[in-house]
Amino acid sequence: MAIRVGAGQSAQNEYARRLRAWRTASRRRFLLGLPVVLATAALLEWWIGWHAIGVPLYGHIAALTVIVAWGRSLTAPQHVTAWRSGAEGERKTARALTRLARRGAVILHDRAMGQVANLDTLAIGPWGIAAINTKNWQVKGAKVAVSRDGATLWYGTKARNKEVAGVRREARQAASAVRDSLGRLPAEVQPIMAVWGARVGRRGILYFDGVTVLEARQLARYLRRQRVVLSPAEIARAGLAAGHALPPKT
């Protein structure tokens, strides 16, 4: 039984909102800055053409370089495009879990947790309940690894301990939200960080501070191999409870 509501939709909405705001500000900067850029380009062309008699092409190139460089500064920044990348990662996770859903798992995407936060994916199956946070980390050559002292999770040169803590927090909140509706069913929620793009550890999976961190392509296989703790009837019951307690993010 598959329940798939808008995988990555809230991230896509946030990307669209930020992009609109950035474009509005960019148009304003464009209109204010264009006269200055054109004047600077014209001055460079005149100065180079005057001091390099017979070679006016240098002035044209300098002027064009100024205009192109300024135009590139109007490309959407990373803090905007990161939301689009995140939405793409969540949709890839949804596709990766499709086969499990066809086999009876309940897969909930983009669920509201309070007024602001959201849970990327909640996967309920024979393995129990898993809260999955998707990361779409595509920096070339960057890997996910634990420091030698075991105190830090690194993605390339960036520490990601805060993200791990966030995944744990989401799992606790999900467990709290569904606990009252499940009766005697286990309400423990396993926290998982599913990573697209970057290599994770030496074997595609590692464990850090209570969170399973793995390459997202291994996610479905990892869940299938877990110990069976829920029957088909219990999966359906837990899915209904979770769907009620964690509505789609709007």
Short mmCIF file of C-alpha atoms in Angstrom, two decimals:
data_model
loop_
_atom_site.label_atom_id
_atom_site.label_comp_id
_atom_site.label_asym_id
_atom_site.label_seq_id
_atom_site.Cartn_x
_atom_site.Cartn_y
_atom_site.Cartn_z
CA MET A 1 0.00 0.00 0.00
CA ALA A 2 1.68 3.21 -1.14
CA ILE A 3 0.86 6.62 0.22
CA ARG A 4 3.02 9.08 -1.71
CA VAL A 5 2.15 12.72 -1.32
CA GLY A 6 4.36 15.28 -2.99
CA ALA A 7 7.90 14.01 -2.42
CA GLY A 8 10.10 17.10 -2.18
CA GLN A 9 7.15 19.44 -2.67
CA SER A 10 7.83 21.75 0.27
CA ALA A 11 11.48 22.07 -0.74
CA GLN A 12 10.40 22.83 -4.31
CA ASN A 13 7.94 25.45 -3.01
CA GLU A 14 10.65 27.04 -0.90
CA TYR A 15 12.97 27.12 -3.90
CA ALA A 16 10.29 28.83 -5.99
CA ARG A 17 9.63 31.37 -3.23
CA ARG A 18 13.31 32.18 -2.79
CA LEU A 19 13.87 32.34 -6.54
CA ARG A 20 11.05 34.85 -6.96
CA ALA A 21 12.44 37.01 -4.17
CA TRP A 22 15.96 36.80 -5.58
CA ARG A 23 14.80 37.68 -9.10
CA THR A 24 12.90 40.70 -7.82
CA ALA A 25 16.01 41.93 -6.01
CA SER A 26 18.18 41.11 -9.04
CA ARG A 27 16.01 43.16 -11.39
CA ARG A 28 16.29 46.07 -9.01
CA ARG A 29 20.07 45.71 -8.87
CA PHE A 30 20.18 45.40 -12.66
CA LEU A 31 18.30 48.64 -13.23
CA LEU A 32 20.39 50.50 -10.65
CA GLY A 33 23.73 49.08 -11.74
CA LEU A 34 23.41 49.04 -15.52
CA PRO A 35 24.32 52.72 -16.05
CA VAL A 36 27.45 52.32 -13.89
CA VAL A 37 28.51 49.14 -15.68
CA LEU A 38 28.02 50.66 -19.13
CA ALA A 39 29.88 53.81 -18.14
CA THR A 40 32.78 51.74 -16.76
CA ALA A 41 32.90 49.61 -19.92
CA ALA A 42 32.86 52.71 -22.13
CA LEU A 43 35.63 54.32 -20.10
CA LEU A 44 37.80 51.20 -20.37
CA GLU A 45 37.22 51.00 -24.11
CA TRP A 46 38.14 54.66 -24.57
CA TRP A 47 41.22 54.48 -22.32
CA ILE A 48 42.61 51.28 -23.88
CA GLY A 49 41.81 52.44 -27.40
CA TRP A 50 43.53 55.78 -26.74
CA HIS A 51 46.67 54.24 -25.24
CA ALA A 52 46.93 51.36 -27.72
CA ILE A 53 46.62 53.23 -30.99
CA GLY A 54 45.70 50.99 -33.86
CA VAL A 55 44.50 48.17 -31.58
CA PRO A 56 40.91 49.19 -30.62
CA LEU A 57 39.98 45.51 -30.29
CA TYR A 58 41.53 45.46 -26.78
CA GLY A 59 39.05 48.11 -25.67
CA HIS A 60 36.11 46.13 -27.04
CA ILE A 61 37.27 43.00 -25.23
CA ALA A 62 37.73 44.85 -21.94
CA ALA A 63 34.27 46.40 -22.18
CA LEU A 64 32.67 43.06 -23.02
CA THR A 65 34.50 41.38 -20.12
CA VAL A 66 33.09 43.90 -17.65
CA ILE A 67 29.54 43.38 -18.91
CA VAL A 68 29.79 39.56 -18.94
CA ALA A 69 31.33 39.45 -15.45
CA TRP A 70 28.56 41.62 -14.09
CA GLY A 71 25.93 39.51 -15.84
CA ARG A 72 27.28 36.36 -14.21
CA SER A 73 26.85 37.95 -10.81
CA LEU A 74 23.10 37.75 -11.47
CA THR A 75 23.13 33.91 -11.42
CA ALA A 76 20.98 32.49 -8.63
CA PRO A 77 23.14 31.90 -5.50
CA GLN A 78 23.69 28.59 -3.74
CA HIS A 79 21.32 29.35 -0.87
CA VAL A 80 18.53 29.47 -3.48
CA THR A 81 19.52 26.56 -5.74
CA ALA A 82 20.19 24.28 -2.74
CA TRP A 83 16.42 23.98 -2.23
CA ARG A 84 15.91 22.79 -5.81
CA SER A 85 18.70 20.25 -5.34
CA GLY A 86 17.08 19.07 -2.11
CA ALA A 87 13.73 18.59 -3.83
CA GLU A 88 15.40 16.57 -6.59
CA GLY A 89 17.05 14.35 -3.99
CA GLU A 90 13.74 13.69 -2.22
CA ARG A 91 12.08 12.73 -5.49
CA LYS A 92 14.93 10.30 -6.20
CA THR A 93 14.41 8.75 -2.77
CA ALA A 94 10.70 8.35 -3.54
CA ARG A 95 11.54 6.48 -6.74
CA ALA A 96 14.06 4.30 -4.90
CA LEU A 97 11.35 3.19 -2.44
CA THR A 98 8.67 2.51 -5.04
CA ARG A 99 9.32 -1.23 -5.11
CA LEU A 100 8.95 -1.46 -1.32
CA ALA A 101 5.64 0.36 -1.54
CA ARG A 102 4.42 -2.13 -4.13
CA ARG A 103 5.25 -4.91 -1.67
CA GLY A 104 3.06 -3.47 1.07
CA ALA A 105 5.19 -0.80 2.75
CA VAL A 106 3.67 2.55 3.58
CA ILE A 107 5.81 5.42 2.32
CA LEU A 108 4.88 8.92 3.48
CA HIS A 109 6.65 11.90 1.94
CA ASP A 110 7.01 15.52 2.98
CA ARG A 111 5.06 15.36 6.23
CA ALA A 112 4.43 18.34 8.48
CA MET A 113 6.03 18.39 11.92
CA GLY A 114 4.70 21.47 13.66
CA GLN A 115 4.10 24.71 11.79
CA VAL A 116 7.55 25.02 10.21
CA ALA A 117 9.51 21.75 10.12
CA ASN A 118 8.89 18.81 7.82
CA LEU A 119 9.97 15.19 7.58
CA ASP A 120 11.30 14.15 4.17
CA THR A 121 10.16 10.51 4.28
CA LEU A 122 8.61 8.10 6.75
CA ALA A 123 8.94 4.46 5.66
CA ILE A 124 6.83 1.84 7.45
CA GLY A 125 7.33 -1.82 6.64
CA PRO A 126 8.39 -5.17 8.13
CA TRP A 127 11.47 -3.38 9.50
CA GLY A 128 9.28 -1.07 11.62
CA ILE A 129 9.33 2.70 11.15
CA ALA A 130 12.19 4.70 9.64
CA ALA A 131 12.51 8.49 9.45
CA ILE A 132 14.58 9.26 6.35
CA ASN A 133 16.29 12.58 5.75
CA THR A 134 17.58 12.93 2.18
CA LYS A 135 20.77 14.82 1.31
CA ASN A 136 21.64 15.58 -2.30
CA TRP A 137 25.38 16.21 -1.95
CA GLN A 138 26.94 16.56 -5.38
CA VAL A 139 30.30 18.28 -4.82
CA LYS A 140 32.78 16.46 -7.04
CA GLY A 141 35.21 14.29 -5.07
CA ALA A 142 33.68 15.06 -1.67
CA LYS A 143 33.08 12.04 0.59
CA VAL A 144 31.15 11.39 3.80
CA ALA A 145 33.34 10.04 6.59
CA VAL A 146 33.73 10.00 10.36
CA SER A 147 36.76 11.65 11.92
CA ARG A 148 39.41 9.41 13.52
CA ASP A 149 38.29 10.36 17.01
CA GLY A 150 34.68 9.54 16.10
CA ALA A 151 33.47 13.00 17.10
CA THR A 152 32.66 14.54 13.72
CA LEU A 153 30.84 13.54 10.57
CA TRP A 154 32.51 15.16 7.57
CA TYR A 155 31.16 15.82 4.11
CA GLY A 156 34.25 16.93 2.25
CA THR A 157 35.65 19.72 4.42
CA LYS A 158 32.36 20.54 6.15
CA ALA A 159 31.25 19.14 9.50
CA ARG A 160 27.70 17.81 9.43
CA ASN A 161 27.02 17.08 13.10
CA LYS A 162 24.12 19.55 13.15
CA GLU A 163 22.41 17.70 10.30
CA VAL A 164 22.82 14.41 12.16
CA ALA A 165 21.30 15.93 15.29
CA GLY A 166 18.42 17.16 13.14
CA VAL A 167 17.76 13.65 11.82
CA ARG A 168 17.66 12.28 15.39
CA ARG A 169 15.29 15.04 16.41
CA GLU A 170 12.96 14.32 13.50
CA ALA A 171 12.85 10.63 14.45
CA ARG A 172 11.97 11.49 18.05
CA GLN A 173 9.25 13.89 16.95
CA ALA A 174 7.78 11.35 14.55
CA ALA A 175 7.74 8.70 17.29
CA SER A 176 6.04 11.09 19.66
CA ALA A 177 3.44 12.03 17.06
CA VAL A 178 2.35 8.47 16.27
CA ARG A 179 2.82 6.82 19.67
CA ASP A 180 -0.66 7.51 21.02
CA SER A 181 -2.33 6.06 17.93
CA LEU A 182 -0.36 2.82 17.76
CA GLY A 183 -1.41 1.20 21.00
CA ARG A 184 0.90 -1.74 21.63
CA LEU A 185 2.73 -1.46 18.34
CA PRO A 186 6.37 -0.39 18.60
CA ALA A 187 6.69 3.37 18.09
CA GLU A 188 10.46 3.54 17.94
CA VAL A 189 11.57 5.30 14.79
CA GLN A 190 14.94 4.57 13.23
CA PRO A 191 16.76 7.72 12.04
CA ILE A 192 18.37 7.42 8.60
CA MET A 193 20.31 9.92 6.50
CA ALA A 194 20.16 8.93 2.82
CA VAL A 195 22.87 10.57 0.69
CA TRP A 196 22.74 11.00 -3.07
CA GLY A 197 25.93 11.85 -4.94
CA ALA A 198 28.69 11.61 -2.36
CA ARG A 199 30.35 8.35 -1.35
CA VAL A 200 29.67 7.27 2.23
CA GLY A 201 32.46 5.58 4.17
CA ARG A 202 34.23 2.61 2.61
CA ARG A 203 31.20 0.41 2.06
CA GLY A 204 28.45 2.91 1.39
CA ILE A 205 27.17 2.94 4.96
CA LEU A 206 28.28 4.11 8.39
CA TYR A 207 26.77 4.77 11.81
CA PHE A 208 27.26 8.04 13.60
CA ASP A 209 25.75 9.29 16.84
CA GLY A 210 22.73 6.99 16.63
CA VAL A 211 22.00 7.68 12.97
CA THR A 212 22.44 5.34 10.01
CA VAL A 213 24.16 7.26 7.20
CA LEU A 214 24.14 5.49 3.84
CA GLU A 215 24.32 5.99 0.11
CA ALA A 216 20.70 6.40 -0.94
CA ARG A 217 21.01 3.81 -3.70
CA GLN A 218 21.37 1.20 -0.91
CA LEU A 219 18.36 2.42 1.06
CA ALA A 220 15.74 -0.07 -0.15
CA ARG A 221 18.10 -3.02 0.23
CA TYR A 222 19.10 -1.87 3.72
CA LEU A 223 15.47 -1.72 4.86
CA ARG A 224 14.63 -5.11 3.36
CA ARG A 225 17.46 -6.72 5.32
CA GLN A 226 16.31 -5.46 8.71
CA ARG A 227 14.72 -7.76 11.27
CA VAL A 228 10.96 -8.23 10.81
CA VAL A 229 9.03 -6.51 13.59
CA LEU A 230 5.67 -5.67 11.94
CA SER A 231 3.11 -7.87 10.20
CA PRO A 232 1.21 -6.66 7.10
CA ALA A 233 -1.82 -5.77 9.24
CA GLU A 234 0.37 -3.85 11.68
CA ILE A 235 2.07 -2.01 8.81
CA ALA A 236 -1.31 -0.87 7.52
CA ARG A 237 -2.41 0.20 10.99
CA ALA A 238 0.82 2.08 11.66
CA GLY A 239 0.58 3.72 8.24
CA LEU A 240 -2.92 5.02 8.93
CA ALA A 241 -1.86 6.31 12.35
CA ALA A 242 1.22 8.04 10.94
CA GLY A 243 -0.74 9.52 8.04
CA HIS A 244 -3.20 11.04 10.51
CA ALA A 245 -0.60 12.25 13.00
CA LEU A 246 1.74 13.65 10.33
CA PRO A 247 -0.32 15.35 7.58
CA PRO A 248 1.24 16.43 4.26
CA LYS A 249 3.28 19.61 4.43
CA THR A 250 1.45 22.48 2.75
#
